[in-house]
Coordinates of C-alpha atoms in Angstrom, one line a residue:
Chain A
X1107 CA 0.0 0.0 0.0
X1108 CA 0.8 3.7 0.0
X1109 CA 3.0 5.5 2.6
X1110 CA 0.4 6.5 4.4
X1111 CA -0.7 3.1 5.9
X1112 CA 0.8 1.2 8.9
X1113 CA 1.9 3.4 11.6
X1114 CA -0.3 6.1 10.6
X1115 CA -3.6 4.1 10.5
X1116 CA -2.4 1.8 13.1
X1117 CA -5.1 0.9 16.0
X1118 CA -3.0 0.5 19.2
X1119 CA -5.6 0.7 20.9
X1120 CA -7.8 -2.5 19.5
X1121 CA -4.5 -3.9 19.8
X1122 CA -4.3 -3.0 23.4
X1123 CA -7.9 -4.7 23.6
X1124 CA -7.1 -7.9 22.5
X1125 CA -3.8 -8.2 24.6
X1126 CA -6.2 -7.8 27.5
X1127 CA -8.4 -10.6 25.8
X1128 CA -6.3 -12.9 25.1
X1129 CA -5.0 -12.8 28.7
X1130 CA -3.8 -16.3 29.9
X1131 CA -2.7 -17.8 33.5
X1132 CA -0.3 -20.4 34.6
X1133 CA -3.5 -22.1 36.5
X1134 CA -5.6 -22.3 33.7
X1135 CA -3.1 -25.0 33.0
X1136 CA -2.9 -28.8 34.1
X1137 CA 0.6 -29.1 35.3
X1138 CA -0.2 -33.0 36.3
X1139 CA -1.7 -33.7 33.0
X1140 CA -0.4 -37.1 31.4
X1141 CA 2.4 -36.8 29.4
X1142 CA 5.5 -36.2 31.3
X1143 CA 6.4 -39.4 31.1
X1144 CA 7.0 -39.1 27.2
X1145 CA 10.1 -37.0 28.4
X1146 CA 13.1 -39.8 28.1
X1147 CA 16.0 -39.3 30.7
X1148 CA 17.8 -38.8 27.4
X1149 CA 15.5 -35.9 26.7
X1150 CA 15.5 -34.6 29.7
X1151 CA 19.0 -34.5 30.3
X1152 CA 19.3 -32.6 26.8
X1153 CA 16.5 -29.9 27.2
X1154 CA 17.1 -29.3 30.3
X1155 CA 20.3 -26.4 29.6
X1156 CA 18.2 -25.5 26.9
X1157 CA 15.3 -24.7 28.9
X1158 CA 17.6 -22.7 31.5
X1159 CA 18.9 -20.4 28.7
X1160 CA 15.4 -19.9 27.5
X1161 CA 13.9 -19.1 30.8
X1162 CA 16.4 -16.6 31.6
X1163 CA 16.8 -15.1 27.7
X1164 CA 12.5 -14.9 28.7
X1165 CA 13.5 -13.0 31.9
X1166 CA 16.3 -10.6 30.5
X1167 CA 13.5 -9.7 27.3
X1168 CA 11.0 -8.7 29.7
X1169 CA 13.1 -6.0 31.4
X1170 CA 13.9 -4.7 27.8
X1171 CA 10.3 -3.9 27.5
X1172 CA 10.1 -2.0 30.8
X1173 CA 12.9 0.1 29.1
X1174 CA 10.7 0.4 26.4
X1175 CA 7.8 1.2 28.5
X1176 CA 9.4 4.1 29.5
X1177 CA 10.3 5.7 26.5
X1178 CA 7.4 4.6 24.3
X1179 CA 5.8 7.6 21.8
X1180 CA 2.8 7.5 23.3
X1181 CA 0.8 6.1 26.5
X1182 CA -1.5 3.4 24.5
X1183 CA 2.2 1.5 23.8
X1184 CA 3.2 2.3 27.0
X1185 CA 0.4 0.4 28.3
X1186 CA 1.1 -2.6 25.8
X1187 CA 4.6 -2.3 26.7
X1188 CA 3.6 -2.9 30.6
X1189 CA 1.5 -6.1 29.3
X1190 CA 4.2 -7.4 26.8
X1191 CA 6.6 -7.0 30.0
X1192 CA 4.7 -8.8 32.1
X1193 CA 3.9 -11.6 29.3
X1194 CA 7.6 -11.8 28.7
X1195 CA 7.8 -12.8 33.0
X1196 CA 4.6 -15.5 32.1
X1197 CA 7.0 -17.2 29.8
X1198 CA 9.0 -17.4 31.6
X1199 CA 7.5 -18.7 34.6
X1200 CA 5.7 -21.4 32.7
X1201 CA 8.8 -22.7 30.7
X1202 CA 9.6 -22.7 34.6
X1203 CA 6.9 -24.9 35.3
X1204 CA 7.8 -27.2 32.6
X1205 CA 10.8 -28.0 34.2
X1206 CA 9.6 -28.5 37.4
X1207 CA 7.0 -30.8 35.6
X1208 CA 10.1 -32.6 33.8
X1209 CA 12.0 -32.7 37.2
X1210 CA 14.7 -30.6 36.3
X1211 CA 14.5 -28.3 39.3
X1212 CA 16.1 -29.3 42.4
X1213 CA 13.7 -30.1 45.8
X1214 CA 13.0 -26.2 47.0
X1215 CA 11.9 -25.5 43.1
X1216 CA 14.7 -22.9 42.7
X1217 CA 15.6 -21.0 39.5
X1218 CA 18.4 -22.7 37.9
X1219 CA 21.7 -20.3 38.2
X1220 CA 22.0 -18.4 35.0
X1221 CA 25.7 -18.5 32.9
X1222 CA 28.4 -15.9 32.9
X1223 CA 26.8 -14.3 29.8
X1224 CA 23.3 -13.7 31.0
X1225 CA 24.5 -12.3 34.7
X1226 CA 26.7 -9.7 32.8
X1227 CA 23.3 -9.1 30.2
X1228 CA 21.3 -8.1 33.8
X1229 CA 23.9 -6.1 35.0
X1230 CA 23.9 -4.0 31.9
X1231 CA 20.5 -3.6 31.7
X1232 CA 20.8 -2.9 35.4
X1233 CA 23.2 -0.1 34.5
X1234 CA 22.0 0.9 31.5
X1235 CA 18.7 -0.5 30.7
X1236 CA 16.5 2.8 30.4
X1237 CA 19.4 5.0 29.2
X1238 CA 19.2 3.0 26.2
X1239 CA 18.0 4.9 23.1
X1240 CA 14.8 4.1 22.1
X1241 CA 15.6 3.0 18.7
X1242 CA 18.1 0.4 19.4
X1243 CA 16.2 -1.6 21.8
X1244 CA 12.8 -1.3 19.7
X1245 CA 14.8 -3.1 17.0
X1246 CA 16.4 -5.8 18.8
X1247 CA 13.8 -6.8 21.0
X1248 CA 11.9 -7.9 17.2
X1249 CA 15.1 -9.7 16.3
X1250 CA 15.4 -11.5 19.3
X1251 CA 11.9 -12.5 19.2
X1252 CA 11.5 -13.4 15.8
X1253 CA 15.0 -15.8 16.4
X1254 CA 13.3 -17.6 19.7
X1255 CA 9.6 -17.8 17.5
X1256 CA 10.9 -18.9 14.6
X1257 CA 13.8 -20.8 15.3
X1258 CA 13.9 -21.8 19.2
X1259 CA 10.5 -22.6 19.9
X1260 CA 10.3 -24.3 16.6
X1261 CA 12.7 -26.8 17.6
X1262 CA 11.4 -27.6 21.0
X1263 CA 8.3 -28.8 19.8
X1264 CA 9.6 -30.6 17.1
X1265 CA 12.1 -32.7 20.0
X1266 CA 9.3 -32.9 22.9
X1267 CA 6.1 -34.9 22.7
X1268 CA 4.6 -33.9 25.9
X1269 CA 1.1 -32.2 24.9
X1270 CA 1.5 -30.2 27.9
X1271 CA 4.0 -28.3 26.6
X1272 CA 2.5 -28.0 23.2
X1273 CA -0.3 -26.2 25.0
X1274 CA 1.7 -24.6 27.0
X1275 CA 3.8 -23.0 23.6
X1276 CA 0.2 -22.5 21.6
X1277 CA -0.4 -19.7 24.5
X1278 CA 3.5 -18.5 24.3
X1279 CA 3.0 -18.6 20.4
X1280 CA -0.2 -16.6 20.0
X1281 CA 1.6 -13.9 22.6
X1282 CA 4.7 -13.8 20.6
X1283 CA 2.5 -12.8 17.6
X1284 CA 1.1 -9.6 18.7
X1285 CA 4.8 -9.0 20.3
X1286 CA 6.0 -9.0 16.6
X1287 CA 3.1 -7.0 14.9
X1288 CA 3.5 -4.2 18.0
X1289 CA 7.2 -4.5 17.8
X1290 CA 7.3 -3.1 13.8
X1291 CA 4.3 -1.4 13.8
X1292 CA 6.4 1.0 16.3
X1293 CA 9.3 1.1 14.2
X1294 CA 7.1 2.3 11.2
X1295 CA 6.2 4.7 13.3
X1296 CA 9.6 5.5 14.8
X1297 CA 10.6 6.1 11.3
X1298 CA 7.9 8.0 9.9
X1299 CA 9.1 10.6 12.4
X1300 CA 12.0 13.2 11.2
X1301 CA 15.5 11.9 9.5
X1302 CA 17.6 14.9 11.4
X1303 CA 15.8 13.0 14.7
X1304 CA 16.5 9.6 13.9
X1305 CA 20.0 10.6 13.3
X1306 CA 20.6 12.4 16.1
X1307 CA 19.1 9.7 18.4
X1308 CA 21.5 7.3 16.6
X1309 CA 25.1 8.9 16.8
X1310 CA 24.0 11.6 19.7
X1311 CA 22.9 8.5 22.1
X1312 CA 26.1 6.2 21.4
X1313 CA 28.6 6.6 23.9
X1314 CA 31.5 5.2 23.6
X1315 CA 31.6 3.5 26.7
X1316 CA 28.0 2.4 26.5
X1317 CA 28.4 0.6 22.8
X1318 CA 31.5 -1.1 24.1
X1319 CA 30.0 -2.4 27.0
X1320 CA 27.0 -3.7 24.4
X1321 CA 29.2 -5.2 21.9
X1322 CA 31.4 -7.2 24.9
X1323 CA 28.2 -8.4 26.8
X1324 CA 25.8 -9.4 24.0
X1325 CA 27.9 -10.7 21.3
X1326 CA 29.1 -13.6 23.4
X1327 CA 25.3 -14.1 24.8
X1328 CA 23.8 -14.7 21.2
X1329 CA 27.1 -16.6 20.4
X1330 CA 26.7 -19.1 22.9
X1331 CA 23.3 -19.4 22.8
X1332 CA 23.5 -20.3 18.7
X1333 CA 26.2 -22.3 19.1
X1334 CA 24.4 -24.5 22.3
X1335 CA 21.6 -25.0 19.8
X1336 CA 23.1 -25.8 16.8
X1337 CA 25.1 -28.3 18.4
X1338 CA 21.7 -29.7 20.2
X1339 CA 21.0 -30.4 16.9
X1340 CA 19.0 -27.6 15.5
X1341 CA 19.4 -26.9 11.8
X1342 CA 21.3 -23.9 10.5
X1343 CA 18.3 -23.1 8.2
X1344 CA 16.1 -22.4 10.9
X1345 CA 17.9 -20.3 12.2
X1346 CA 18.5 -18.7 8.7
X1347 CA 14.5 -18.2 7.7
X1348 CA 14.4 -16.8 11.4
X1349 CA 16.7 -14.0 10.6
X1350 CA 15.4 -13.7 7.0
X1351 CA 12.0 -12.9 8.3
X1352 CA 13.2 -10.1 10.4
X1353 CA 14.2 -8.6 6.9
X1354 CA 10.9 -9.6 5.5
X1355 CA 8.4 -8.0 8.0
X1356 CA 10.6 -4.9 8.5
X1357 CA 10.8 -4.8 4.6
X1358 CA 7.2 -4.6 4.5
X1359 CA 7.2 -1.3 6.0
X1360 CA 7.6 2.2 4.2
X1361 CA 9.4 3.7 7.4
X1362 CA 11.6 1.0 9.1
X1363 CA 14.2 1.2 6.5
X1364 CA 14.9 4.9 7.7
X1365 CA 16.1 3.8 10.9
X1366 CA 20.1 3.2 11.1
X1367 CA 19.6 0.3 13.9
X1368 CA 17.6 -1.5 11.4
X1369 CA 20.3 -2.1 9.3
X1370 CA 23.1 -2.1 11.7
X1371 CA 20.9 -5.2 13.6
X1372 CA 20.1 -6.9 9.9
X1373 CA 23.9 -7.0 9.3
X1374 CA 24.6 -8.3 12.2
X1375 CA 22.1 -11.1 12.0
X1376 CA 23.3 -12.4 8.5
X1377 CA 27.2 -12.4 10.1
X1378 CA 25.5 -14.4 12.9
X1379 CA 24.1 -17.0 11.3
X1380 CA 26.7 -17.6 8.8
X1381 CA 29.0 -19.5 10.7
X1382 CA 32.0 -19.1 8.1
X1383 CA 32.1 -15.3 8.6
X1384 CA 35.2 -13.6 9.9
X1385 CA 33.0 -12.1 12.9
X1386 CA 33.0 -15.2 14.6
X1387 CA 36.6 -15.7 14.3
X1388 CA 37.4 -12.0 15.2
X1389 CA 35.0 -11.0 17.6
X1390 CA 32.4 -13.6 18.8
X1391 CA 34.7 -16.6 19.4
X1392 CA 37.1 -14.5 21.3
X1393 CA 34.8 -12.9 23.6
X1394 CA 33.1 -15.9 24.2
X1395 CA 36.4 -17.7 25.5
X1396 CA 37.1 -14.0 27.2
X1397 CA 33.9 -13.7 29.2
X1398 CA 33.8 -17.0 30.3
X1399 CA 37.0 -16.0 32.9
X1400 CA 34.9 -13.4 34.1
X1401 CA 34.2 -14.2 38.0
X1402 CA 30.7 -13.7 39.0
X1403 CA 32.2 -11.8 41.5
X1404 CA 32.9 -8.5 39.9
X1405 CA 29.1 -7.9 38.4
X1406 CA 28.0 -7.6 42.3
X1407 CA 24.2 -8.5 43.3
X1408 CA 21.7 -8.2 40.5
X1409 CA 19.0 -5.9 40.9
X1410 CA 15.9 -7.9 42.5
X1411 CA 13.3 -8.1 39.3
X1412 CA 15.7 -11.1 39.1
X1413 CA 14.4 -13.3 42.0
X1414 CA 10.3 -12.5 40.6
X1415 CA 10.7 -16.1 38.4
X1416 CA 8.0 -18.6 39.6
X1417 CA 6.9 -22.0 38.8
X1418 CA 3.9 -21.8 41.1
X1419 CA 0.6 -20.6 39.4
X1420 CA -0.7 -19.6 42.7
X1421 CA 0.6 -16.8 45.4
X1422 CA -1.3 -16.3 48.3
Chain B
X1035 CA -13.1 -16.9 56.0
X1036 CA -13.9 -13.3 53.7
X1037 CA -17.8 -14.0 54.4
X1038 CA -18.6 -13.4 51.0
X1039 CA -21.4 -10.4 51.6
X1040 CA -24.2 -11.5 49.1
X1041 CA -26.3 -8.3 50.2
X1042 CA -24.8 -4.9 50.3
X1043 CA -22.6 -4.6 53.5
X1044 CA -22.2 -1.5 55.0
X1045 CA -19.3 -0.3 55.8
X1046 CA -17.1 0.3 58.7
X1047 CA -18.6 -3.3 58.9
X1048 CA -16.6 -4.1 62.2
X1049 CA -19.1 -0.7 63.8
X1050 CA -15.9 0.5 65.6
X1051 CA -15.4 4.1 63.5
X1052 CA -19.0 4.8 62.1
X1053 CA -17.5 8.2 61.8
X1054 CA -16.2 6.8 58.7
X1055 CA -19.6 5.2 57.3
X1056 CA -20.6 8.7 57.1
X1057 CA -18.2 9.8 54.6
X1058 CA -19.2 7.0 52.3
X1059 CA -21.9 6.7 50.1
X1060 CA -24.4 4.0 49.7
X1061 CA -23.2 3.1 46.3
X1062 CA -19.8 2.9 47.7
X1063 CA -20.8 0.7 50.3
X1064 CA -21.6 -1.7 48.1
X1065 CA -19.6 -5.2 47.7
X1066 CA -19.5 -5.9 44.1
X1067 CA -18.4 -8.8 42.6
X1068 CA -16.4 -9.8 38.8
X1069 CA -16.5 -13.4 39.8
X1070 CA -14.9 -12.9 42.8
X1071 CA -16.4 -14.6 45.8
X1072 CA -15.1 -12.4 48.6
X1073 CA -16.3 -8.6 49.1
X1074 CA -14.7 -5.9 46.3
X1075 CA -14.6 -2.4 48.0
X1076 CA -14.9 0.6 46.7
X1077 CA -14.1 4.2 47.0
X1078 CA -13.9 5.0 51.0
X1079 CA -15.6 1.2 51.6
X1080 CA -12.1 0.3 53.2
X1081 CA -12.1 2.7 55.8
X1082 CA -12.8 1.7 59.5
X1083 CA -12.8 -1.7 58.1
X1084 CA -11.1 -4.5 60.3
X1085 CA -9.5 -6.8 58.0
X1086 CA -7.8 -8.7 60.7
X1087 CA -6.9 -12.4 59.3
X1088 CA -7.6 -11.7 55.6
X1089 CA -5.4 -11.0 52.6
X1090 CA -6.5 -7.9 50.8
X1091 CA -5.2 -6.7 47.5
X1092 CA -5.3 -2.9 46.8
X1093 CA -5.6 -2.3 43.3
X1094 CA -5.1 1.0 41.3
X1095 CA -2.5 4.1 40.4
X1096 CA 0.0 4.9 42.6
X1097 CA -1.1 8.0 44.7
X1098 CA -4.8 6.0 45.4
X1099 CA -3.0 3.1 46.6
X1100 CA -0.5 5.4 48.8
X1101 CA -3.6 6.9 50.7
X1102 CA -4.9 3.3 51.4
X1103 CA -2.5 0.9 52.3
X1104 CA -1.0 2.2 55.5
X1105 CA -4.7 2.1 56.8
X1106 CA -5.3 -1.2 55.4
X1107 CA -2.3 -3.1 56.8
X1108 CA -2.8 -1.8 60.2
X1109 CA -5.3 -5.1 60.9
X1110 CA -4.9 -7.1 57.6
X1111 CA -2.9 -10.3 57.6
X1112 CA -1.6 -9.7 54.3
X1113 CA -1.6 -7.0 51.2
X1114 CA -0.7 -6.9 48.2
X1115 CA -0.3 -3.8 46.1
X1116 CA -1.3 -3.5 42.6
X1117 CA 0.1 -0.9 41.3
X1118 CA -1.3 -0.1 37.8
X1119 CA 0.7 3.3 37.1
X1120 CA 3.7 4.7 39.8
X1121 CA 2.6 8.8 40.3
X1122 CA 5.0 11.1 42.0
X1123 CA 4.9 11.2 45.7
X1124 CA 5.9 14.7 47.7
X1125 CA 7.7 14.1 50.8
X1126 CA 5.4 14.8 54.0
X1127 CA 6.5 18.5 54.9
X1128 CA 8.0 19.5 58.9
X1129 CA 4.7 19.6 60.9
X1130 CA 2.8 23.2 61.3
X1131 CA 3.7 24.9 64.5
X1132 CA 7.2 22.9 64.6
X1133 CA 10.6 24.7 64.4
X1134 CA 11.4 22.7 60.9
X1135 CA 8.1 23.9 59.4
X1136 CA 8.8 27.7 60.6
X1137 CA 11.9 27.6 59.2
X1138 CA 10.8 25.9 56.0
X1139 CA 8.0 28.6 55.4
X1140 CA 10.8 31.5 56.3
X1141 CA 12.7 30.5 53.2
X1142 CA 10.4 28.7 50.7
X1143 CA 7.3 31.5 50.6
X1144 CA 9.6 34.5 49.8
X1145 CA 11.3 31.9 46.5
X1146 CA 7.6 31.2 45.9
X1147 CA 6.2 34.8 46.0
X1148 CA 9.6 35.8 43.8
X1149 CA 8.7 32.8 41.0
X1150 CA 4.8 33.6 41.5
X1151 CA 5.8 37.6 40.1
X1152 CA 8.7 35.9 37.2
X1153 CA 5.7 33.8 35.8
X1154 CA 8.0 30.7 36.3
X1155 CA 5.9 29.3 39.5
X1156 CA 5.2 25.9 37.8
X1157 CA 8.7 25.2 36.6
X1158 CA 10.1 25.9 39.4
X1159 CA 7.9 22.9 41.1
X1160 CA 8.6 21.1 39.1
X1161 CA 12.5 21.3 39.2
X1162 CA 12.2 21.8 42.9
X1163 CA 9.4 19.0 43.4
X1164 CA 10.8 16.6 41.3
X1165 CA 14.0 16.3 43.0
X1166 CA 12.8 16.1 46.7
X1167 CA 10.5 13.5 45.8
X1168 CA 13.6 11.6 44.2
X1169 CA 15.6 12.4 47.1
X1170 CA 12.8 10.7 49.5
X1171 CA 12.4 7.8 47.7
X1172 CA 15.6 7.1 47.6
X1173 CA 16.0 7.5 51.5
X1174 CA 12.8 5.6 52.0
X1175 CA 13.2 3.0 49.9
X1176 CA 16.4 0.4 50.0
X1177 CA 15.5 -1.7 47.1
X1178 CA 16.7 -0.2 43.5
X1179 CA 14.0 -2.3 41.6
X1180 CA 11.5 -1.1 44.1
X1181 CA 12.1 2.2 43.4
X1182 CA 12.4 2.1 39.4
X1183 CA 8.6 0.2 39.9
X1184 CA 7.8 3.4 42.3
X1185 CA 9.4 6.5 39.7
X1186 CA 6.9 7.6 36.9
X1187 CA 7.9 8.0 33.8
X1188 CA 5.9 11.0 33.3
X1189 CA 7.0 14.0 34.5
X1190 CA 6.5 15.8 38.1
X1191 CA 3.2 17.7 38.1
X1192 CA 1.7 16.4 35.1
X1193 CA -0.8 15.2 37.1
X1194 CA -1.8 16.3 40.6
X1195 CA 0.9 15.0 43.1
X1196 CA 0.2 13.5 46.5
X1197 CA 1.8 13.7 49.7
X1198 CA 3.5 10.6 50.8
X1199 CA 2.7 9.2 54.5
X1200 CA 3.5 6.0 55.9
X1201 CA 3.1 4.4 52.7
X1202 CA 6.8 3.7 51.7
X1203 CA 6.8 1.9 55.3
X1204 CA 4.0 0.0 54.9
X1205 CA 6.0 -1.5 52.1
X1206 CA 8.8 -2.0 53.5
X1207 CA 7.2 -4.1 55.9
X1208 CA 7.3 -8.3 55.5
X1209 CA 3.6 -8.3 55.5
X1210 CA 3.0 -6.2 52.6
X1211 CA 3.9 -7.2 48.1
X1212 CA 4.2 -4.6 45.7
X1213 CA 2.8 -5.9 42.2
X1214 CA 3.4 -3.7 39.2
X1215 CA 1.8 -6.4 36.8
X1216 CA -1.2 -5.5 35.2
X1217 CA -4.2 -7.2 36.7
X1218 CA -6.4 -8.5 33.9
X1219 CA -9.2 -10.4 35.9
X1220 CA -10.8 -10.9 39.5
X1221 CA -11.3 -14.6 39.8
X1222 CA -13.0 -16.6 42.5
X1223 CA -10.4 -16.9 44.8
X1224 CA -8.8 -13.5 43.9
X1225 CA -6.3 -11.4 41.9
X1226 CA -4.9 -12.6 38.1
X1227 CA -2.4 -10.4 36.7
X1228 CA -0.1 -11.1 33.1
X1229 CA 2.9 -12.0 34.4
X1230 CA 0.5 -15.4 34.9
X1231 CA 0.5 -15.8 38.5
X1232 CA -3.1 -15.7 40.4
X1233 CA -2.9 -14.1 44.0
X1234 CA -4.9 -15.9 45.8
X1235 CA -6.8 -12.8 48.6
X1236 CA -10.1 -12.6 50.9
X1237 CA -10.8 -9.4 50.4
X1238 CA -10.1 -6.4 47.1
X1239 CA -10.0 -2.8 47.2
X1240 CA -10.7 -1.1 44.2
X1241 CA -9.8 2.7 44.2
X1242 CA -11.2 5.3 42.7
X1243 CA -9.0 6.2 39.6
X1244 CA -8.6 2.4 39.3
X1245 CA -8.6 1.3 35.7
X1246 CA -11.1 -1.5 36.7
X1247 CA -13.5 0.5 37.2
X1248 CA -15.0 0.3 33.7
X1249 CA -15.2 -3.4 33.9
X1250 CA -16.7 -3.4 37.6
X1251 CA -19.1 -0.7 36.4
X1252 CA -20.2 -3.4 33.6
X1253 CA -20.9 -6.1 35.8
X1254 CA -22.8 -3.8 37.8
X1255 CA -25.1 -3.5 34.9
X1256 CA -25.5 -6.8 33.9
X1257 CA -26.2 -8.2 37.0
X1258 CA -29.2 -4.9 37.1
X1259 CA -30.5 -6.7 33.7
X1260 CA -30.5 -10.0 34.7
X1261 CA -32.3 -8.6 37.7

C-alpha cells in the first residue's frame, strides 16, 4: 500500500484490547496432565540447559520492554509495553513450570543459576537498561523475538512430545504474535518521524563506553546461545528463515528502513548466522572464551526483578 | 473466612469508626463482585474496616494506593499492592507549628512569591518538586527495583501530586507485596495479573482512579438486567 498506511492508520488501541483478551494464566493450565512421562532421561537430560537459557533469555527480554515502556511515543504502547513485559515474565514462569514438571529443578523449586553471559546481560541492563535509546532496543527486542519464535520454539516442539508443553507454547506462540506485529508497527512509526531526529538519536545517544559495553556483553550471549543450539541439533536453516523474516516484516514497512539500527541489527544477523564469517573468528569466538574467565564476583548482586521467576501458578 | 457479603454490606462493617460510614456513600458501600467470591470495596468502603486475618489486595494508580494501604495493613494479615501506574509522591513536609516547618515557610514563601511575580511558579515545582520527591524515595526505599517500579515516567506535576505518608513503610514491611503487573481479571479466589501468577486474597480494594473500574461498572449493569 501507500506511505500512508501502517503506523499512521495503526489501532494501538484495538491492539491493546485484544492483549487484555487474550490474557492467559499459569493455573488455567494442568501441570499434572499425562504426558510427562514421554520425556526420556535422554530428553530430559538434553533440554534441560536449553530450557535454562530460555527461561532466563524470557526473563532478560522482559526488562527490555520496561525500558521500552518508558520511553514509548505515546501512553497506549506504553500500556502494551507494561503487558508485553509482564507476558515476557509469564514465559518465563511457565517454561519454569515445565521444568519442574520434567523434574529438572532441584527439591525447593529454585531458579536454575544463569551463565556468565546472562549475569553480565542483567547487569547491563541494570546499568543501562533505560538509558538505552529508544531505537536500538525497539529493533532488537523484534530480532530477538523473531529468532526464539521462529527458530527456538520451533525446535522444542519438534524434540518434545509432551502435549503439555504444546499447550503450553500454543499460548506463548499466540503472545509472541502480537509482540512481533506491535514490535514493527512501532518502528514504522519511529521512522515515519523526522531523519535529522533519527539521526541524532542514533550517533547523539552512542557513547562510547555504553556501545562497548554492548558489543562485549551481548555478542558472546547470542554466540553461545547459537552455538548450544546448533550443536543440540537444530538446523542452520532455521535459524536462517528466522533471521530472513526479520528482513521480510521490516521490509514490508515504508518507514523502518529509515532507521540506522535497522540495518546495523540486519547486518549483524546475516554475520550471525553464517558460521564461516570472519566475525566469529574476530569477535564472537574470542569474547566468548574472554567472558567466560569473568568471575561472578565483579558484576555484584543483580538488581531484585531477578528473583520474581515462579513456577507456582498460585501466590497467596 | 472473607464471608462473602451476598447483600450490600455497609461499611465500617466491624461498627468500631462509624464516623467513617458517614463519609461513604451507599453506592460505595456496596460489595460488588467480577466473579470474585469475597467482598470488592470501593471508594472510601475500606475505611474503618477490620481486615484482621484476611489477605487484601489494593488495586489501582500509585497516589490512590499510597492513601490506602498504611490504613489497610494496620489489621490485615496480608496485602498486596497492585500498582497499575507509579505517580510522583511529595515528601510529607515538617509539621505546622514545629521549628522545621517555621523555618521551611521563612525561606520557601519569599522563593515562591519571587517565582509567582517571574511567571515561572510551575517550573520551578517542578524542578524543585521533582527532586525532593527523588531524594525521598531514595532514603525511604532500600530496594533499587523497588524504586524504578515506584518513579513515573511521566514528568512531576503532570498530574496532581500526592503527599507521601506511611506508605513507603507499609511497604517495606514483610507483611506487605508490591505488584506492578497489570491485573487482567478478579477470579473466584482472587487477583490474576499477566505475568501469569493468580494471587490468591479474601478481600479487594478497588480505588477510585482504578482502571477496573469500567469493567466493575459493567458487571454492575449486567447483573441490574438480569435482575
Amino acid at each position: 500500500m501507500t506511505s500512508t498506511t501502517s503506523a499512521a492508520t495503526y489501532d494501538f488501541d484495538a491492539m491493546l484490547q485484544t492483549i487484555k483478551d487474550k490474557q492467559w494464566s499459569l493455573a488455567d493450565i494442568d501441570w499434572e496432565a499425562p504426558g510427562a512421562e514421554l520425556m526420556t532421561p535422554d530428553l530430559r537430560a538434553k533440554m534441560k540447559p536449553f530450557l535454562a537459557d530460555l527461561v532466563w533469555i524470557e526473563h532478560v527480554g522482559a526488562r527490555g520492554f520496561a525500558s521500552l515502556a518508558t520511553k514509548a511515543p505515546t501512553s497506549t504502547i506504553a500500556e502494551i509495553y507494561r503487558y508485553f513485559h509482564a507476558e515476557e515474565q509469564k514465559h518465563a514462569n511457565a517454561e519454569l513450570a515445565l521444568m519442574k514438571r520434567w523434574g529438572m529443578l532441584d527439591e525447593d523449586g529454585s531458579v536454575p543459576e544463569p551463565n556468565i553471559n546472562v549475569k553480565m546481560a542483567i547487569k547491563t541492563l541494570d546499568d543501562f537498561g533505560d538509558s538505552l535509546p529508544l531505537t536500538g532496543l525497539a529493533t532488537l527486542i523484534p530480532l530477538l523475538e523473531c529468532a526464539l519464535d521462529g527458530a527456538l520454539v520451533k525446535f522444542l516442539l519438534d524434540e518434545v512430545p509432551d502435549p503439555v508443553c504444546h499447550e503450553v507454547f500454543r499460548h506463548i506462540n499466540s503472545d509472541e504474535a502480537r509482540h512481533i506485529a506491535v514490535d514493527f508497527q512501532v518502528l514504522e512509526l519511529i521512522g515515519a518521524g523526522p531523519l535529522h531526529k533519527l539521526l541524532i538519536e542514533s550517533i547523539g545517544n552512542l557513547k562510547p563506553q555504553v556501545v562497548l559495553g554492548l558489543i562485549v556483553v551481548f555478542v558472546p550471549l547470542i554466540n553461545k546461545m547459537r552455538d548450544n543450539i546448533v550443536a543440540m541439533g537444530l538446523p542452520e536453516q532455521k535459524l536462517y528463515n528466522a533471521v530472513k523474516r526479520f528482513g521480510t516484516i521490516g521490509g514490508r514497512g515504508v518507514h523502518t528502513a529509515r532507521i540506522p539500527a535497522y540495518h546495523v541489527l540486519k547486518a549483524q544477523a546475516a554475520m550471525i548466522i553464517d558460521r564461516t564469517h570472519p566475525y566469529h573468528r574476530f569477535l564472537a569466538d574470542p569474547l566468548v572464551k574472554v567472558t567466560s574467565f569473568v568471575p561472578a564476583r565483579v558484576l555484584g548482586k543483580p538488581q531484585s526483578w531477578t528473583e520474581e521467576l515462579t513456577h507456582e501458578p498460585v501466590a497467596s | 473466612m472473607s464471608g462473602a457479603p451476598t447483600t450490600p454490606a455497609p461499611s465500617g462493617a466491624s461498627g468500631s469508626r462509624s464516623r467513617d460510614s458517614r463519609r461513604t456513600t451507599p453506592r460505595a458501600a456496596t460489595a460488588s463482585r467480577v466473579g470474585f467470591a469475597g467482598p470488592v470495596l470501593r471508594d472510601d468502603a475500606w475505611r474503618g474496616r477490620d481486615f484482621s486475618g484476611q489477605r487484601v489486595a489494593v488495586i489501582g494508580p500509585g497516589d490512590e494506593v499510597a492513601r490506602i494501604v498504611p490504613s489497610v495493613i494496620a489489621t490485615a494479615a496480608r496485602v498486596k499492592v497492585f500498582q497499575e501506574e507509579a505517580r510522583w509522591l511529595r515528601p510529607p513536609g515538617p509539621p505546622a507549628g514545629s521549628l522545621g516547618g517555621s523555618v521551611a515557610r521563612l525561606v520557601t514563601t519569599p522563593i515562591g512569591q519571587v517565582a509567582d511575580l517571574l511567571g515561572v511558579a510551575g517550573p520551578v515545582d517542578r524542578l524543585v518538586g521533582e527532586r525532593l520527591s527523588r531524594r525521598h524515595l531514595r532514603r525511604s526505599v532500600d530496594d533499587a527495583w523497588t524504586r524504578r517500579l515506584l518513579t513515573p515516567h511521566r514528568r512531576f506535576g503532570a498530574r496532581g501530586t500526592s503527599v507521601e505518608r506511611d506508605y513507603y513503610r507499609a511497604l517495606a514491611d514483610e507483611r506487605c507485596v508490591l505488584v506492578a503487573w497489570p491485573v487482567y481479571a478478579l477470579v473466584t479466589d482472587g487477583v490474576r495479573s499477566a505475568e501469569g501468577v493468580e494471587h490468591r486474597v479474601d478481600v479487594v480494594v478497588v480505588t477510585a482512579g482504578s482502571r477496573l473500574r469500567a469493567t466493575l461498572q459493567d458487571t454492575d449493569r449486567s447483573e441490574e438486567q438480569s435482575r
